[in-house]
Tab-separated table of C-alpha atoms in Angstrom:
chain	number	residue	atom	x	y	z
J	22	UNK	CA	69.014	-75.715	-116.423
J	23	UNK	CA	67.160	-74.442	-113.425
J	24	UNK	CA	68.868	-74.451	-110.042
J	25	UNK	CA	67.374	-76.984	-107.648
J	26	UNK	CA	65.613	-75.293	-104.723
J	27	UNK	CA	66.317	-76.575	-101.210
J	28	UNK	CA	63.428	-77.535	-98.971
J	29	UNK	CA	62.535	-74.824	-96.476
J	30	UNK	CA	63.319	-75.641	-92.850
J	31	UNK	CA	60.656	-75.690	-90.217
J	32	UNK	CA	60.196	-72.842	-87.835
J	33	UNK	CA	60.803	-75.004	-84.766
J	34	UNK	CA	64.246	-73.588	-84.116
J	35	UNK	CA	62.950	-70.019	-84.465
J	36	UNK	CA	60.108	-70.708	-82.077
J	37	UNK	CA	62.512	-72.237	-79.577
J	38	UNK	CA	64.794	-69.179	-79.790
J	39	UNK	CA	61.845	-66.865	-79.314
J	40	UNK	CA	60.775	-68.884	-76.262
J	41	UNK	CA	64.233	-68.733	-74.752
J	42	UNK	CA	64.467	-64.967	-75.412
J	43	UNK	CA	61.043	-64.483	-73.828
J	44	UNK	CA	62.152	-66.302	-70.691
J	45	UNK	CA	65.346	-64.181	-70.514
J	46	UNK	CA	63.607	-60.840	-71.161
J	47	UNK	CA	60.241	-61.233	-69.384
J	48	UNK	CA	60.630	-64.155	-66.992
J	49	UNK	CA	57.709	-65.807	-68.760
J	50	UNK	CA	57.068	-68.654	-71.191
J	51	UNK	CA	54.251	-70.092	-73.271
J	52	UNK	CA	53.684	-73.812	-73.503
J	53	UNK	CA	51.124	-75.718	-75.697
J	54	UNK	CA	49.377	-78.645	-74.025
J	55	UNK	CA	46.528	-81.029	-74.861
J	56	UNK	CA	44.110	-78.816	-72.902
J	57	UNK	CA	45.302	-75.562	-74.401
J	58	UNK	CA	48.149	-73.078	-74.218
J	59	UNK	CA	49.550	-72.033	-70.822
J	60	UNK	CA	51.398	-68.753	-70.234
J	61	UNK	CA	53.674	-68.879	-67.247
J	62	UNK	CA	54.562	-65.616	-65.518
J	63	UNK	CA	57.216	-65.371	-62.817
J	64	UNK	CA	57.040	-62.620	-60.266
J	65	UNK	CA	60.416	-62.565	-58.444
J	66	UNK	CA	62.695	-60.345	-56.456
J	67	UNK	CA	61.358	-56.788	-55.820
J	68	UNK	CA	58.247	-55.400	-57.510
J	69	UNK	CA	59.596	-52.335	-59.181
J	70	UNK	CA	57.375	-49.274	-59.450
J	71	UNK	CA	58.041	-45.671	-60.527
J	72	UNK	CA	61.585	-45.758	-59.147
J	73	UNK	CA	64.282	-48.112	-60.450
J	74	UNK	CA	65.836	-50.449	-57.938
J	75	UNK	CA	69.604	-50.417	-57.242
J	76	UNK	CA	71.787	-52.011	-59.873
J	77	UNK	CA	72.095	-55.790	-59.565
J	78	UNK	CA	68.847	-56.283	-57.709
J	79	UNK	CA	66.371	-58.827	-59.076
J	80	UNK	CA	63.166	-57.046	-60.028
J	81	UNK	CA	59.808	-57.513	-61.671
J	82	UNK	CA	58.890	-54.383	-63.636
J	83	UNK	CA	55.217	-53.486	-63.633
J	84	UNK	CA	55.469	-51.722	-66.956
J	85	UNK	CA	56.419	-55.100	-68.467
J	86	UNK	CA	53.783	-57.152	-66.627
J	87	UNK	CA	50.748	-54.968	-67.286
J	88	UNK	CA	50.806	-55.120	-71.117
J	89	UNK	CA	51.795	-58.792	-70.955
J	90	UNK	CA	48.677	-59.577	-68.886
J	91	UNK	CA	46.572	-57.639	-71.362
J	92	UNK	CA	48.034	-59.698	-74.192
J	93	UNK	CA	47.358	-62.962	-72.374
J	94	UNK	CA	43.711	-61.948	-71.692
J	95	UNK	CA	43.045	-60.868	-75.272
J	96	UNK	CA	44.972	-63.636	-77.038
J	97	UNK	CA	42.892	-66.350	-78.737
J	98	UNK	CA	45.933	-68.624	-78.541
J	99	UNK	CA	46.349	-68.480	-74.757
J	100	UNK	CA	43.993	-70.526	-72.545
J	101	UNK	CA	45.335	-70.142	-69.023
J	102	UNK	CA	47.802	-68.247	-66.834
J	103	UNK	CA	50.151	-69.750	-64.221
J	104	UNK	CA	51.768	-67.243	-61.880
J	105	UNK	CA	54.919	-68.383	-60.004
J	106	UNK	CA	55.728	-66.188	-56.976
J	107	UNK	CA	58.990	-65.804	-55.170
J	108	UNK	CA	59.016	-62.130	-54.169
J	109	UNK	CA	60.131	-60.096	-51.178
J	110	UNK	CA	57.527	-57.367	-52.011
J	111	UNK	CA	58.185	-53.892	-53.248
J	112	UNK	CA	56.214	-50.927	-54.581
J	113	UNK	CA	52.666	-50.922	-53.232
J	114	UNK	CA	50.969	-49.132	-56.164
J	115	UNK	CA	52.735	-51.321	-58.710
J	116	UNK	CA	51.983	-54.521	-56.823
J	117	UNK	CA	48.300	-53.677	-56.445
J	118	UNK	CA	48.055	-52.656	-60.076
J	119	UNK	CA	49.380	-56.086	-61.160
J	120	UNK	CA	47.120	-57.835	-58.608
J	121	UNK	CA	44.025	-55.975	-59.854
J	122	UNK	CA	44.840	-56.903	-63.441
J	123	UNK	CA	45.185	-60.627	-62.538
J	124	UNK	CA	41.954	-60.496	-60.480
J	125	UNK	CA	40.033	-58.936	-63.356
J	126	UNK	CA	40.991	-61.510	-65.943
J	127	UNK	CA	38.407	-63.871	-67.501
J	128	UNK	CA	40.984	-66.518	-68.408
J	129	UNK	CA	41.684	-69.289	-65.924
J	130	UNK	CA	44.448	-68.176	-63.520
J	131	UNK	CA	46.308	-70.094	-60.843
J	132	UNK	CA	49.138	-68.847	-58.596
J	133	UNK	CA	51.835	-70.769	-56.773
J	134	UNK	CA	53.901	-69.312	-53.910
J	135	UNK	CA	57.297	-70.966	-53.904
J	136	UNK	CA	60.087	-69.467	-51.734
J	137	UNK	CA	58.035	-66.524	-50.577
J	138	UNK	CA	55.154	-64.161	-51.316
J	139	UNK	CA	56.016	-61.411	-48.847
J	140	UNK	CA	54.495	-57.996	-48.300
J	141	UNK	CA	52.790	-56.786	-51.488
J	142	UNK	CA	53.338	-60.348	-52.735
J	143	UNK	CA	50.325	-61.335	-50.613
J	144	UNK	CA	47.722	-59.571	-52.792
J	145	UNK	CA	49.556	-60.951	-55.885
J	146	UNK	CA	49.246	-64.480	-54.526
J	147	UNK	CA	45.505	-64.332	-53.806
J	148	UNK	CA	44.651	-62.426	-57.048
J	149	UNK	CA	44.392	-65.654	-59.069
J	150	UNK	CA	41.157	-67.669	-59.240
J	151	UNK	CA	42.905	-70.420	-57.244
J	152	UNK	CA	46.054	-70.172	-55.213
J	153	UNK	CA	48.624	-72.689	-54.026
J	154	UNK	CA	51.603	-72.536	-51.687
J	155	UNK	CA	54.366	-75.153	-51.203
J	156	UNK	CA	54.822	-76.468	-47.588
J	157	UNK	CA	58.085	-74.486	-47.150
J	158	UNK	CA	56.649	-71.276	-48.638
J	159	UNK	CA	56.501	-68.172	-46.493
J	160	UNK	CA	54.390	-65.033	-46.497
J	161	UNK	CA	55.137	-61.891	-44.485
J	162	UNK	CA	52.191	-59.686	-43.562
J	163	UNK	CA	53.053	-56.271	-42.068
J	164	UNK	CA	51.823	-52.616	-41.965
J	165	UNK	CA	52.621	-50.249	-44.811
J	166	UNK	CA	56.163	-48.891	-44.908
J	167	UNK	CA	57.355	-45.881	-46.976
J	168	UNK	CA	60.904	-44.955	-47.903
J	169	UNK	CA	62.225	-41.386	-48.128
J	170	UNK	CA	60.859	-38.229	-46.508
J	171	UNK	CA	57.935	-38.778	-44.139
J	172	UNK	CA	56.180	-35.750	-42.690
J	173	UNK	CA	55.149	-36.394	-39.124
J	174	UNK	CA	51.625	-35.051	-39.249
J	175	UNK	CA	48.187	-36.637	-38.698
J	176	UNK	CA	47.521	-36.574	-42.481
J	177	UNK	CA	50.489	-38.860	-43.081
J	178	UNK	CA	49.137	-41.516	-40.678
J	179	UNK	CA	45.698	-41.198	-42.179
J	180	UNK	CA	47.265	-41.812	-45.617
J	181	UNK	CA	48.945	-44.963	-44.207
J	182	UNK	CA	45.624	-46.207	-42.905
J	183	UNK	CA	43.943	-45.669	-46.241
J	184	UNK	CA	46.657	-47.598	-48.079
J	185	UNK	CA	46.316	-50.451	-45.537
J	186	UNK	CA	42.562	-50.395	-46.075
J	187	UNK	CA	43.101	-50.830	-49.813
J	188	UNK	CA	45.354	-53.845	-49.219
J	189	UNK	CA	43.041	-55.420	-46.623
J	190	UNK	CA	40.008	-54.916	-48.872
J	191	UNK	CA	41.723	-56.598	-51.809
J	192	UNK	CA	43.079	-59.559	-49.848
J	193	UNK	CA	39.795	-60.266	-48.056
J	194	UNK	CA	37.827	-59.853	-51.338
J	195	UNK	CA	39.989	-62.355	-53.174
J	196	UNK	CA	40.589	-64.979	-50.408
J	197	UNK	CA	38.746	-66.696	-47.586
J	198	UNK	CA	40.525	-64.981	-44.720
J	199	UNK	CA	38.465	-62.607	-42.573
J	200	UNK	CA	39.451	-58.942	-42.250
J	201	UNK	CA	39.790	-59.354	-38.497
J	202	UNK	CA	42.267	-62.166	-38.868
J	203	UNK	CA	44.251	-60.417	-41.593
J	204	UNK	CA	44.501	-57.182	-39.583
J	205	UNK	CA	45.557	-59.125	-36.534
J	206	UNK	CA	48.381	-60.737	-38.530
J	207	UNK	CA	49.393	-57.322	-39.925
J	208	UNK	CA	49.569	-55.594	-36.581
J	209	UNK	CA	50.926	-58.445	-34.490
J	210	UNK	CA	53.674	-57.223	-32.104
J	211	UNK	CA	54.791	-60.571	-30.753
J	212	UNK	CA	55.992	-62.349	-33.897
J	213	UNK	CA	59.068	-60.430	-35.172
J	214	UNK	CA	61.848	-59.122	-32.987
J	215	UNK	CA	62.491	-55.849	-34.779
J	216	UNK	CA	59.208	-55.280	-36.654
J	217	UNK	CA	55.379	-55.433	-36.515
J	218	UNK	CA	53.588	-58.112	-38.385
J	219	UNK	CA	53.550	-61.884	-38.947
J	220	UNK	CA	55.305	-64.545	-40.946
J	221	UNK	CA	53.160	-67.512	-41.883
J	222	UNK	CA	54.075	-70.691	-43.726
J	223	UNK	CA	52.486	-73.085	-46.161
J	224	UNK	CA	49.980	-75.110	-44.130
J	225	UNK	CA	49.124	-72.139	-41.815
J	226	UNK	CA	48.350	-69.935	-44.830
J	227	UNK	CA	45.800	-72.497	-46.056
J	228	UNK	CA	44.254	-73.003	-42.582
J	229	UNK	CA	43.810	-69.231	-42.263
J	230	UNK	CA	42.000	-69.126	-45.640
J	231	UNK	CA	44.605	-66.834	-47.175
J	232	UNK	CA	45.669	-69.454	-49.722
J	233	UNK	CA	43.346	-72.070	-51.205
J	234	UNK	CA	45.551	-75.184	-51.360
J	235	UNK	CA	48.880	-76.605	-50.143
J	236	UNK	CA	50.723	-78.160	-53.029
J	237	UNK	CA	53.456	-77.928	-55.605
J	238	UNK	CA	53.870	-77.372	-59.279
J	239	UNK	CA	52.004	-80.462	-60.411
J	240	UNK	CA	49.030	-79.624	-58.186
J	241	UNK	CA	48.821	-76.087	-59.563
J	242	UNK	CA	49.088	-77.318	-63.107
J	243	UNK	CA	46.453	-79.901	-62.592
J	244	UNK	CA	44.110	-77.210	-61.236
J	245	UNK	CA	44.870	-74.943	-64.183
J	246	UNK	CA	44.215	-77.748	-66.643
J	247	UNK	CA	40.925	-78.476	-64.965
J	248	UNK	CA	39.836	-74.883	-65.202
J	249	UNK	CA	40.933	-74.653	-68.822
J	250	UNK	CA	38.871	-77.692	-69.724
J	251	UNK	CA	35.846	-76.230	-67.953
J	252	UNK	CA	36.321	-72.869	-69.721
J	253	UNK	CA	36.506	-74.617	-73.074
J	254	UNK	CA	33.420	-76.737	-72.354
J	255	UNK	CA	35.319	-79.989	-72.294
J	256	UNK	CA	34.400	-82.808	-69.886
J	257	UNK	CA	36.762	-83.300	-66.943
J	258	UNK	CA	38.038	-86.858	-66.580
J	259	UNK	CA	38.983	-86.136	-62.955
J	260	UNK	CA	36.198	-84.359	-61.176
J	261	UNK	CA	38.006	-84.352	-57.789
J	262	UNK	CA	39.750	-81.126	-56.851
J	263	UNK	CA	43.393	-81.135	-55.786
J	264	UNK	CA	43.836	-81.996	-52.121
J	265	UNK	CA	44.497	-79.128	-49.747
J	266	UNK	CA	47.179	-81.223	-48.151
J	267	UNK	CA	49.043	-83.824	-50.308
J	268	UNK	CA	48.375	-87.310	-49.177
J	269	UNK	CA	45.311	-86.547	-47.093
């Protein structure tokens, strides 16, 4: 008498466990929708570069994010990327590397600034094809700062200027703000008591042309769905773009 075989269980629980582990390890998740599959990437805390941050600090590691973005771009199963930002900034080289990766993607990309997109978080916010910021969101724009030994010679200050040029070029290339306005915000001496620069908030960021739209998660997702439908050659049932200011 042969032993009765038990029906195999579905892989739903395994997929759910994998998703949960992905969120824990990478701060990202993948969700299937009627318009395609959306990968959500969170950029939070400090952007960590070649040096590890102090123990206990929240960080986004660029060596994790770069291959993840490559996988999203090359995957036939991923149709769009949503970037959620709440970062205080961090390593300039690492932040610009991530921003350039996002800017160079063919897949539909949408960013949403939540608590803050400060410092090198500004290029990260504008790198997506469309950007959003919540009304309470904040963005700090300031000159380049370096930690550690700084040699007080003219070459050092020239190096600072070249780094700032790279940041200005990227931001103005990927947003609607003029270079003159961005540099004015960066070098403003009347905004912060103990620093040089500016802090701008949701509506102001949109009015300056730094961010495309004022809105929340549903607005960013609606925009991403619209772009995914267009990329897949599907008709859009709602041709209107999301409002810059909700309710207007």
